[in-house]
Amino acid sequence: MNYPLLKNFKVDAEITNFLIKKFEEFRRTNVMSWQEDTAFSNQDKNSGYQTPNMLDWDNNEFQSFLNNKFFVFVSNELGSSNLSYFWAHYLEYKGGGSMDIHKHCHNEDFVLFVYLSTCQTGNTIFYLNDFNVEYMQRTCVKVRPIKNTGTCFSSLLAHEGEFTEENKKIFVVGLRLNNNKTC
């Protein structure tokens, strides 16, 4: 297997537009934001909206897209179909939002972002080595949110969303390897 630590790629506009359409549809019918364990840094200012796990959304069109076209796309980007979804949700930064440094290794093996908007601010910062502050600063990689692009990374990577007042939107997918072998 040759899985990436961090990989950026293009996303077909058809995929991005579908994800935006479904996010808007979800928002029209589900106004409340999921707040449990949110990492938005200034929740008291209503700085962000995040959906619950979209794998549980009872929407046939969305589920069919996720399990067919989107799964083929994800499999191609990671070079493997030996994967399963663990989590999928939308994030929207607004009103001066940022995301604290965090990892996903408690849930999944890889994370995939699809950027649904382009912003001049609000980079995602990845820390390739978070052993100490010196290593974090030396090994940080900034990814600017650009619509129709994506990033896939190991869940072991610490990352954060820089402050932005722009309307930054991301579709986030947590992936697990389907590996029944023990090492």
Short mmCIF file of N, CA and C in Angstrom, two decimals:
data_model
loop_
_atom_site.label_atom_id
_atom_site.label_comp_id
_atom_site.label_asym_id
_atom_site.label_seq_id
_atom_site.Cartn_x
_atom_site.Cartn_y
_atom_site.Cartn_z
N MET A 1 0.83 -1.18 0.00
CA MET A 1 0.00 0.00 0.00
C MET A 1 0.88 1.24 0.00
N ASN A 2 0.39 2.26 -0.64
CA ASN A 2 1.13 3.51 -0.72
C ASN A 2 0.18 4.67 -0.44
N TYR A 3 -0.22 4.84 0.80
CA TYR A 3 -1.15 5.89 1.17
C TYR A 3 -0.40 7.18 1.50
N PRO A 4 -0.95 8.31 1.11
CA PRO A 4 -0.25 9.58 1.34
C PRO A 4 -0.40 10.09 2.77
N LEU A 5 0.60 10.84 3.21
CA LEU A 5 0.49 11.57 4.46
C LEU A 5 -0.37 12.81 4.24
N LEU A 6 -0.15 13.47 3.10
CA LEU A 6 -0.89 14.68 2.72
C LEU A 6 -0.87 14.78 1.20
N LYS A 7 -2.04 14.94 0.61
CA LYS A 7 -2.14 14.99 -0.84
C LYS A 7 -3.20 16.01 -1.23
N ASN A 8 -2.86 16.91 -2.16
CA ASN A 8 -3.82 17.87 -2.71
C ASN A 8 -4.19 17.44 -4.11
N PHE A 9 -5.41 17.75 -4.55
CA PHE A 9 -5.88 17.30 -5.85
C PHE A 9 -7.03 18.19 -6.33
N LYS A 10 -7.35 18.07 -7.60
CA LYS A 10 -8.50 18.75 -8.21
C LYS A 10 -9.75 17.92 -7.97
N VAL A 11 -10.86 18.61 -7.88
CA VAL A 11 -12.16 17.95 -7.74
C VAL A 11 -13.04 18.44 -8.89
N ASP A 12 -13.68 17.52 -9.57
CA ASP A 12 -14.56 17.87 -10.67
C ASP A 12 -15.68 18.79 -10.19
N ALA A 13 -15.98 19.83 -10.96
CA ALA A 13 -17.01 20.80 -10.57
C ALA A 13 -18.37 20.13 -10.38
N GLU A 14 -18.64 19.05 -11.08
CA GLU A 14 -19.90 18.33 -10.91
C GLU A 14 -20.03 17.78 -9.48
N ILE A 15 -18.95 17.28 -8.94
CA ILE A 15 -18.95 16.77 -7.56
C ILE A 15 -19.14 17.92 -6.59
N THR A 16 -18.36 18.98 -6.77
CA THR A 16 -18.46 20.14 -5.87
C THR A 16 -19.85 20.75 -5.90
N ASN A 17 -20.39 20.94 -7.09
CA ASN A 17 -21.72 21.56 -7.21
C ASN A 17 -22.80 20.69 -6.57
N PHE A 18 -22.69 19.39 -6.72
CA PHE A 18 -23.66 18.50 -6.08
C PHE A 18 -23.56 18.63 -4.56
N LEU A 19 -22.34 18.64 -4.02
CA LEU A 19 -22.16 18.76 -2.57
C LEU A 19 -22.71 20.09 -2.06
N ILE A 20 -22.51 21.17 -2.79
CA ILE A 20 -23.05 22.47 -2.40
C ILE A 20 -24.57 22.43 -2.41
N LYS A 21 -25.15 21.87 -3.46
CA LYS A 21 -26.61 21.76 -3.57
C LYS A 21 -27.20 20.99 -2.38
N LYS A 22 -26.56 19.88 -2.03
CA LYS A 22 -27.09 19.07 -0.92
C LYS A 22 -26.88 19.75 0.43
N PHE A 23 -25.78 20.49 0.58
CA PHE A 23 -25.57 21.25 1.82
C PHE A 23 -26.66 22.30 1.98
N GLU A 24 -26.96 23.02 0.92
CA GLU A 24 -28.02 24.04 0.98
C GLU A 24 -29.37 23.40 1.28
N GLU A 25 -29.63 22.25 0.70
CA GLU A 25 -30.88 21.53 0.97
C GLU A 25 -30.95 21.10 2.43
N PHE A 26 -29.85 20.56 2.94
CA PHE A 26 -29.81 20.15 4.35
C PHE A 26 -30.04 21.35 5.27
N ARG A 27 -29.39 22.46 4.99
CA ARG A 27 -29.51 23.66 5.82
C ARG A 27 -30.94 24.19 5.85
N ARG A 28 -31.65 24.09 4.72
CA ARG A 28 -33.05 24.57 4.68
C ARG A 28 -33.95 23.78 5.62
N THR A 29 -33.63 22.51 5.81
CA THR A 29 -34.51 21.65 6.61
C THR A 29 -33.95 21.34 8.00
N ASN A 30 -32.69 21.68 8.25
CA ASN A 30 -32.03 21.38 9.53
C ASN A 30 -31.21 22.59 9.97
N VAL A 31 -31.86 23.53 10.60
CA VAL A 31 -31.22 24.81 10.94
C VAL A 31 -30.18 24.65 12.04
N MET A 32 -30.41 23.78 12.98
CA MET A 32 -29.53 23.66 14.13
C MET A 32 -28.17 23.07 13.74
N SER A 33 -27.13 23.61 14.33
CA SER A 33 -25.77 23.11 14.11
C SER A 33 -25.48 22.04 15.14
N TRP A 34 -24.72 21.03 14.72
CA TRP A 34 -24.26 20.00 15.65
C TRP A 34 -23.12 20.59 16.46
N GLN A 35 -23.20 20.61 17.77
CA GLN A 35 -22.23 21.31 18.60
C GLN A 35 -21.33 20.39 19.42
N GLU A 36 -21.65 19.13 19.54
CA GLU A 36 -20.85 18.23 20.36
C GLU A 36 -19.44 18.10 19.79
N ASP A 37 -18.44 18.36 20.62
CA ASP A 37 -17.04 18.25 20.24
C ASP A 37 -16.63 19.11 19.05
N THR A 38 -17.33 20.20 18.82
CA THR A 38 -16.92 21.08 17.74
C THR A 38 -15.61 21.75 18.11
N ALA A 39 -14.78 21.99 17.12
CA ALA A 39 -13.47 22.61 17.37
C ALA A 39 -13.44 24.06 16.91
N PHE A 40 -14.58 24.63 16.54
CA PHE A 40 -14.59 26.05 16.20
C PHE A 40 -14.12 26.82 17.42
N SER A 41 -13.19 27.76 17.20
CA SER A 41 -12.51 28.40 18.33
C SER A 41 -13.34 29.44 19.05
N ASN A 42 -14.31 30.01 18.42
CA ASN A 42 -15.11 31.02 19.11
C ASN A 42 -16.60 30.74 18.93
N GLN A 43 -17.04 29.64 19.52
CA GLN A 43 -18.42 29.21 19.41
C GLN A 43 -19.40 30.25 19.95
N ASP A 44 -18.97 31.00 20.96
CA ASP A 44 -19.86 31.96 21.57
C ASP A 44 -20.27 33.07 20.59
N LYS A 45 -19.53 33.25 19.53
CA LYS A 45 -19.86 34.26 18.52
C LYS A 45 -20.55 33.63 17.31
N ASN A 46 -21.00 32.40 17.45
CA ASN A 46 -21.65 31.69 16.36
C ASN A 46 -20.76 31.71 15.11
N SER A 47 -19.51 31.31 15.30
CA SER A 47 -18.51 31.44 14.25
C SER A 47 -18.54 30.33 13.22
N GLY A 48 -19.35 29.33 13.43
CA GLY A 48 -19.35 28.27 12.45
C GLY A 48 -20.57 27.37 12.57
N TYR A 49 -20.82 26.66 11.52
CA TYR A 49 -21.91 25.70 11.46
C TYR A 49 -21.31 24.38 11.03
N GLN A 50 -21.65 23.32 11.74
CA GLN A 50 -21.24 21.99 11.29
C GLN A 50 -22.41 21.05 11.41
N THR A 51 -22.55 20.24 10.39
CA THR A 51 -23.67 19.30 10.36
C THR A 51 -23.35 18.09 11.22
N PRO A 52 -24.38 17.34 11.57
CA PRO A 52 -24.12 16.02 12.17
C PRO A 52 -23.57 15.10 11.09
N ASN A 53 -23.37 13.86 11.43
CA ASN A 53 -22.84 12.88 10.49
C ASN A 53 -23.83 12.69 9.34
N MET A 54 -23.42 13.09 8.16
CA MET A 54 -24.29 13.02 6.98
C MET A 54 -24.50 11.58 6.51
N LEU A 55 -23.74 10.64 7.03
CA LEU A 55 -23.98 9.24 6.70
C LEU A 55 -25.34 8.80 7.23
N ASP A 56 -25.87 9.53 8.20
CA ASP A 56 -27.16 9.22 8.80
C ASP A 56 -28.31 9.99 8.16
N TRP A 57 -28.02 10.87 7.21
CA TRP A 57 -29.06 11.69 6.59
C TRP A 57 -29.93 10.83 5.68
N ASP A 58 -31.22 10.85 5.91
CA ASP A 58 -32.17 10.06 5.13
C ASP A 58 -32.51 10.81 3.84
N ASN A 59 -31.57 10.78 2.91
CA ASN A 59 -31.73 11.45 1.62
C ASN A 59 -31.14 10.50 0.57
N ASN A 60 -32.01 9.86 -0.19
CA ASN A 60 -31.57 8.82 -1.14
C ASN A 60 -30.59 9.35 -2.17
N GLU A 61 -30.83 10.55 -2.69
CA GLU A 61 -29.94 11.10 -3.71
C GLU A 61 -28.53 11.31 -3.15
N PHE A 62 -28.45 11.85 -1.94
CA PHE A 62 -27.15 12.08 -1.31
C PHE A 62 -26.44 10.77 -1.02
N GLN A 63 -27.15 9.80 -0.45
CA GLN A 63 -26.55 8.52 -0.09
C GLN A 63 -26.09 7.77 -1.34
N SER A 64 -26.87 7.81 -2.41
CA SER A 64 -26.48 7.16 -3.65
C SER A 64 -25.21 7.80 -4.22
N PHE A 65 -25.15 9.12 -4.21
CA PHE A 65 -23.97 9.83 -4.68
C PHE A 65 -22.75 9.45 -3.85
N LEU A 66 -22.90 9.46 -2.52
CA LEU A 66 -21.79 9.17 -1.62
C LEU A 66 -21.26 7.76 -1.83
N ASN A 67 -22.15 6.80 -2.01
CA ASN A 67 -21.75 5.40 -2.12
C ASN A 67 -21.37 4.96 -3.52
N ASN A 68 -21.58 5.82 -4.49
CA ASN A 68 -21.23 5.46 -5.86
C ASN A 68 -20.20 6.43 -6.43
N LYS A 69 -20.65 7.52 -7.01
CA LYS A 69 -19.73 8.45 -7.69
C LYS A 69 -18.65 8.98 -6.75
N PHE A 70 -19.01 9.40 -5.55
CA PHE A 70 -18.03 9.96 -4.64
C PHE A 70 -17.06 8.89 -4.15
N PHE A 71 -17.55 7.68 -3.90
CA PHE A 71 -16.68 6.61 -3.44
C PHE A 71 -15.65 6.24 -4.52
N VAL A 72 -16.06 6.23 -5.78
CA VAL A 72 -15.12 5.97 -6.87
C VAL A 72 -14.06 7.06 -6.90
N PHE A 73 -14.47 8.32 -6.74
CA PHE A 73 -13.54 9.44 -6.71
C PHE A 73 -12.54 9.28 -5.56
N VAL A 74 -13.03 9.00 -4.36
CA VAL A 74 -12.16 8.83 -3.18
C VAL A 74 -11.20 7.66 -3.39
N SER A 75 -11.72 6.56 -3.87
CA SER A 75 -10.88 5.37 -4.12
C SER A 75 -9.78 5.67 -5.10
N ASN A 76 -10.09 6.42 -6.14
CA ASN A 76 -9.07 6.79 -7.13
C ASN A 76 -8.01 7.69 -6.52
N GLU A 77 -8.41 8.64 -5.69
CA GLU A 77 -7.44 9.56 -5.08
C GLU A 77 -6.52 8.84 -4.11
N LEU A 78 -7.04 7.87 -3.38
CA LEU A 78 -6.22 7.12 -2.43
C LEU A 78 -5.59 5.87 -3.03
N GLY A 79 -5.99 5.54 -4.23
CA GLY A 79 -5.42 4.37 -4.88
C GLY A 79 -5.87 3.06 -4.25
N SER A 80 -7.06 3.07 -3.62
CA SER A 80 -7.57 1.86 -2.99
C SER A 80 -9.07 1.97 -2.77
N SER A 81 -9.76 0.87 -2.97
CA SER A 81 -11.19 0.83 -2.64
C SER A 81 -11.40 0.05 -1.34
N ASN A 82 -10.32 -0.28 -0.68
CA ASN A 82 -10.36 -1.01 0.58
C ASN A 82 -10.62 -0.05 1.74
N LEU A 83 -11.68 0.75 1.59
CA LEU A 83 -12.00 1.82 2.53
C LEU A 83 -13.47 1.79 2.87
N SER A 84 -13.81 2.39 3.99
CA SER A 84 -15.22 2.62 4.32
C SER A 84 -15.34 3.98 4.98
N TYR A 85 -16.50 4.57 4.83
CA TYR A 85 -16.78 5.85 5.46
C TYR A 85 -17.00 5.65 6.95
N PHE A 86 -16.48 6.56 7.74
CA PHE A 86 -16.79 6.58 9.16
C PHE A 86 -17.59 7.83 9.52
N TRP A 87 -17.30 8.91 8.84
CA TRP A 87 -17.93 10.17 9.17
C TRP A 87 -17.96 11.03 7.91
N ALA A 88 -18.97 11.84 7.76
CA ALA A 88 -19.05 12.82 6.68
C ALA A 88 -19.86 14.00 7.19
N HIS A 89 -19.31 15.19 7.08
CA HIS A 89 -20.08 16.36 7.47
C HIS A 89 -19.59 17.61 6.77
N TYR A 90 -20.42 18.62 6.84
CA TYR A 90 -20.12 19.92 6.26
C TYR A 90 -19.69 20.87 7.36
N LEU A 91 -18.73 21.74 7.04
CA LEU A 91 -18.32 22.83 7.92
C LEU A 91 -18.49 24.13 7.17
N GLU A 92 -19.01 25.11 7.87
CA GLU A 92 -19.11 26.46 7.30
C GLU A 92 -18.58 27.44 8.33
N TYR A 93 -17.56 28.17 7.95
CA TYR A 93 -17.00 29.22 8.79
C TYR A 93 -17.76 30.50 8.49
N LYS A 94 -18.07 31.26 9.53
CA LYS A 94 -18.74 32.53 9.31
C LYS A 94 -18.54 33.43 10.52
N GLY A 95 -18.71 34.67 10.34
CA GLY A 95 -18.65 35.61 11.46
C GLY A 95 -17.30 35.65 12.17
N GLY A 96 -16.22 35.45 11.45
CA GLY A 96 -14.90 35.47 12.08
C GLY A 96 -14.55 34.16 12.73
N GLY A 97 -14.58 33.08 11.97
CA GLY A 97 -14.35 31.75 12.51
C GLY A 97 -12.96 31.20 12.27
N SER A 98 -12.59 30.28 13.12
CA SER A 98 -11.36 29.51 12.98
C SER A 98 -11.59 28.15 13.62
N MET A 99 -10.67 27.24 13.37
CA MET A 99 -10.77 25.90 13.93
C MET A 99 -9.49 25.62 14.70
N ASP A 100 -9.62 25.16 15.92
CA ASP A 100 -8.47 24.86 16.76
C ASP A 100 -7.66 23.69 16.21
N ILE A 101 -6.42 23.57 16.64
CA ILE A 101 -5.57 22.44 16.25
C ILE A 101 -6.19 21.15 16.79
N HIS A 102 -6.29 20.16 15.91
CA HIS A 102 -6.85 18.87 16.32
C HIS A 102 -6.39 17.78 15.35
N LYS A 103 -6.67 16.54 15.72
CA LYS A 103 -6.39 15.36 14.90
C LYS A 103 -7.67 14.54 14.82
N HIS A 104 -7.68 13.58 13.92
CA HIS A 104 -8.83 12.71 13.75
C HIS A 104 -8.52 11.25 14.08
N CYS A 105 -7.33 10.97 14.59
CA CYS A 105 -6.90 9.57 14.75
C CYS A 105 -7.73 8.78 15.76
N HIS A 106 -8.54 9.45 16.56
CA HIS A 106 -9.41 8.73 17.50
C HIS A 106 -10.60 8.09 16.79
N ASN A 107 -10.85 8.48 15.52
CA ASN A 107 -12.00 7.96 14.79
C ASN A 107 -11.66 7.22 13.51
N GLU A 108 -10.77 7.81 12.71
CA GLU A 108 -10.57 7.30 11.37
C GLU A 108 -9.09 7.24 11.02
N ASP A 109 -8.81 6.69 9.85
CA ASP A 109 -7.42 6.54 9.39
C ASP A 109 -7.00 7.66 8.44
N PHE A 110 -7.93 8.13 7.62
CA PHE A 110 -7.67 9.23 6.69
C PHE A 110 -8.84 10.19 6.70
N VAL A 111 -8.54 11.42 6.32
CA VAL A 111 -9.56 12.46 6.22
C VAL A 111 -9.44 13.08 4.85
N LEU A 112 -10.57 13.37 4.25
CA LEU A 112 -10.61 14.01 2.95
C LEU A 112 -11.45 15.28 3.05
N PHE A 113 -10.88 16.40 2.61
CA PHE A 113 -11.60 17.67 2.53
C PHE A 113 -11.91 17.94 1.06
N VAL A 114 -13.11 18.43 0.79
CA VAL A 114 -13.44 19.02 -0.50
C VAL A 114 -13.80 20.47 -0.20
N TYR A 115 -13.03 21.39 -0.79
CA TYR A 115 -13.30 22.82 -0.57
C TYR A 115 -14.44 23.25 -1.48
N LEU A 116 -15.48 23.81 -0.88
CA LEU A 116 -16.69 24.19 -1.60
C LEU A 116 -16.75 25.68 -1.90
N SER A 117 -15.76 26.43 -1.44
CA SER A 117 -15.67 27.87 -1.71
C SER A 117 -14.21 28.27 -1.77
N THR A 118 -13.96 29.39 -2.42
CA THR A 118 -12.61 29.94 -2.50
C THR A 118 -12.52 31.12 -1.54
N CYS A 119 -11.45 31.15 -0.77
CA CYS A 119 -11.24 32.22 0.21
C CYS A 119 -9.80 32.71 0.11
N GLN A 120 -9.61 33.98 0.36
CA GLN A 120 -8.26 34.55 0.41
C GLN A 120 -7.61 34.28 1.77
N THR A 121 -8.44 34.06 2.79
CA THR A 121 -7.97 33.78 4.14
C THR A 121 -8.55 32.45 4.60
N GLY A 122 -8.16 32.02 5.78
CA GLY A 122 -8.71 30.78 6.31
C GLY A 122 -8.01 29.53 5.82
N ASN A 123 -6.70 29.63 5.59
CA ASN A 123 -5.94 28.45 5.18
C ASN A 123 -6.13 27.32 6.17
N THR A 124 -6.02 26.09 5.67
CA THR A 124 -5.89 24.93 6.54
C THR A 124 -4.39 24.72 6.72
N ILE A 125 -3.95 24.65 7.97
CA ILE A 125 -2.53 24.45 8.25
C ILE A 125 -2.34 23.04 8.78
N PHE A 126 -1.47 22.30 8.12
CA PHE A 126 -1.13 20.94 8.52
C PHE A 126 0.25 20.95 9.15
N TYR A 127 0.41 20.21 10.23
CA TYR A 127 1.69 20.09 10.92
C TYR A 127 2.20 18.67 10.70
N LEU A 128 3.21 18.53 9.85
CA LEU A 128 3.72 17.21 9.51
C LEU A 128 4.42 16.54 10.68
N ASN A 129 4.88 17.34 11.64
CA ASN A 129 5.52 16.82 12.84
C ASN A 129 5.13 17.71 14.01
N ASP A 130 4.26 17.23 14.87
CA ASP A 130 3.78 18.05 15.99
C ASP A 130 4.42 17.64 17.32
N PHE A 131 5.62 17.08 17.25
CA PHE A 131 6.32 16.63 18.46
C PHE A 131 6.56 17.77 19.44
N ASN A 132 6.98 18.93 18.92
CA ASN A 132 7.17 20.11 19.76
C ASN A 132 6.97 21.36 18.89
N VAL A 133 6.98 22.53 19.51
CA VAL A 133 6.68 23.78 18.80
C VAL A 133 7.67 24.02 17.67
N GLU A 134 8.96 23.78 17.91
CA GLU A 134 9.96 24.00 16.87
C GLU A 134 9.66 23.15 15.64
N TYR A 135 9.35 21.86 15.84
CA TYR A 135 9.07 20.97 14.72
C TYR A 135 7.77 21.37 14.01
N MET A 136 6.78 21.78 14.79
CA MET A 136 5.51 22.21 14.19
C MET A 136 5.73 23.40 13.25
N GLN A 137 6.48 24.38 13.72
CA GLN A 137 6.72 25.57 12.90
C GLN A 137 7.55 25.24 11.66
N ARG A 138 8.49 24.33 11.80
CA ARG A 138 9.38 23.98 10.70
C ARG A 138 8.68 23.14 9.64
N THR A 139 7.68 22.38 10.03
CA THR A 139 7.05 21.43 9.11
C THR A 139 5.60 21.77 8.77
N CYS A 140 5.20 23.01 8.96
CA CYS A 140 3.80 23.33 8.64
C CYS A 140 3.62 23.54 7.14
N VAL A 141 2.46 23.10 6.66
CA VAL A 141 2.08 23.25 5.27
C VAL A 141 0.72 23.93 5.26
N LYS A 142 0.61 25.04 4.50
CA LYS A 142 -0.65 25.77 4.40
C LYS A 142 -1.34 25.44 3.09
N VAL A 143 -2.63 25.14 3.19
CA VAL A 143 -3.44 24.87 2.01
C VAL A 143 -4.55 25.91 1.97
N ARG A 144 -4.58 26.67 0.90
CA ARG A 144 -5.60 27.70 0.74
C ARG A 144 -6.88 27.07 0.23
N PRO A 145 -8.02 27.45 0.82
CA PRO A 145 -9.29 26.90 0.33
C PRO A 145 -9.62 27.45 -1.06
N ILE A 146 -9.64 26.57 -2.03
CA ILE A 146 -9.98 26.92 -3.40
C ILE A 146 -11.06 25.95 -3.87
N LYS A 147 -12.18 26.50 -4.29
CA LYS A 147 -13.29 25.67 -4.77
C LYS A 147 -12.78 24.71 -5.85
N ASN A 148 -13.31 23.51 -5.84
CA ASN A 148 -12.96 22.45 -6.79
C ASN A 148 -11.57 21.88 -6.55
N THR A 149 -11.09 21.97 -5.30
CA THR A 149 -9.87 21.28 -4.90
C THR A 149 -10.16 20.49 -3.64
N GLY A 150 -9.26 19.58 -3.34
CA GLY A 150 -9.41 18.78 -2.14
C GLY A 150 -8.06 18.44 -1.56
N THR A 151 -8.11 17.93 -0.35
CA THR A 151 -6.92 17.49 0.37
C THR A 151 -7.27 16.20 1.09
N CYS A 152 -6.40 15.23 0.99
CA CYS A 152 -6.54 14.00 1.75
C CYS A 152 -5.30 13.87 2.62
N PHE A 153 -5.50 13.45 3.88
CA PHE A 153 -4.37 13.38 4.79
C PHE A 153 -4.58 12.30 5.84
N SER A 154 -3.47 11.87 6.40
CA SER A 154 -3.50 10.91 7.49
C SER A 154 -4.18 11.54 8.70
N SER A 155 -4.97 10.76 9.38
CA SER A 155 -5.66 11.26 10.58
C SER A 155 -4.69 11.55 11.72
N LEU A 156 -3.42 11.15 11.56
CA LEU A 156 -2.40 11.44 12.57
C LEU A 156 -1.89 12.88 12.49
N LEU A 157 -2.19 13.58 11.38
CA LEU A 157 -1.69 14.94 11.21
C LEU A 157 -2.52 15.94 12.01
N ALA A 158 -1.84 16.72 12.83
CA ALA A 158 -2.49 17.84 13.50
C ALA A 158 -2.74 18.91 12.44
N HIS A 159 -3.88 19.57 12.54
CA HIS A 159 -4.22 20.61 11.58
C HIS A 159 -5.17 21.60 12.23
N GLU A 160 -5.27 22.77 11.60
CA GLU A 160 -6.17 23.81 12.10
C GLU A 160 -6.66 24.64 10.93
N GLY A 161 -7.75 25.35 11.16
CA GLY A 161 -8.27 26.29 10.18
C GLY A 161 -7.98 27.70 10.65
N GLU A 162 -7.21 28.45 9.85
CA GLU A 162 -6.90 29.83 10.22
C GLU A 162 -8.16 30.68 10.24
N PHE A 163 -8.09 31.76 10.98
CA PHE A 163 -9.19 32.70 11.10
C PHE A 163 -9.59 33.24 9.72
N THR A 164 -10.89 33.31 9.50
CA THR A 164 -11.42 33.94 8.30
C THR A 164 -12.77 34.56 8.60
N GLU A 165 -13.05 35.65 7.94
CA GLU A 165 -14.38 36.26 7.99
C GLU A 165 -15.14 35.96 6.71
N GLU A 166 -14.49 35.22 5.82
CA GLU A 166 -15.13 34.83 4.57
C GLU A 166 -16.02 33.62 4.81
N ASN A 167 -16.87 33.32 3.86
CA ASN A 167 -17.79 32.20 3.99
C ASN A 167 -17.12 30.93 3.46
N LYS A 168 -16.23 30.37 4.26
CA LYS A 168 -15.48 29.17 3.92
C LYS A 168 -16.36 27.95 4.17
N LYS A 169 -16.47 27.09 3.15
CA LYS A 169 -17.27 25.87 3.26
C LYS A 169 -16.42 24.67 2.85
N ILE A 170 -16.54 23.60 3.63
CA ILE A 170 -15.77 22.38 3.39
C ILE A 170 -16.67 21.17 3.60
N PHE A 171 -16.50 20.16 2.77
CA PHE A 171 -17.10 18.85 3.00
C PHE A 171 -15.99 17.95 3.53
N VAL A 172 -16.20 17.36 4.69
CA VAL A 172 -15.18 16.57 5.38
C VAL A 172 -15.63 15.11 5.45
N VAL A 173 -14.74 14.21 5.06
CA VAL A 173 -15.05 12.78 5.10
C VAL A 173 -13.97 12.05 5.89
N GLY A 174 -14.37 11.26 6.86
CA GLY A 174 -13.45 10.40 7.61
C GLY A 174 -13.50 9.00 7.02
N LEU A 175 -12.34 8.42 6.77
CA LEU A 175 -12.24 7.11 6.13
C LEU A 175 -11.47 6.13 7.00
N ARG A 176 -11.92 4.91 6.99
CA ARG A 176 -11.21 3.83 7.67
C ARG A 176 -10.76 2.80 6.65
N LEU A 177 -9.58 2.26 6.89
CA LEU A 177 -9.10 1.15 6.06
C LEU A 177 -9.83 -0.12 6.46
N ASN A 178 -10.20 -0.90 5.48
CA ASN A 178 -10.82 -2.21 5.74
C ASN A 178 -9.71 -3.25 5.67
N ASN A 179 -8.94 -3.34 6.74
CA ASN A 179 -7.82 -4.26 6.78
C ASN A 179 -8.05 -5.25 7.90
N ASN A 180 -8.39 -6.44 7.57
CA ASN A 180 -8.69 -7.45 8.59
C ASN A 180 -7.43 -8.15 9.10
N LYS A 181 -6.30 -7.84 8.48
CA LYS A 181 -5.04 -8.45 8.91
C LYS A 181 -4.50 -7.76 10.14
N THR A 182 -3.84 -8.50 10.98
CA THR A 182 -3.12 -7.89 12.11
C THR A 182 -1.64 -7.90 11.78
N CYS A 183 -0.94 -6.93 12.30
CA CYS A 183 0.50 -6.82 12.00
C CYS A 183 1.33 -7.65 12.93
#
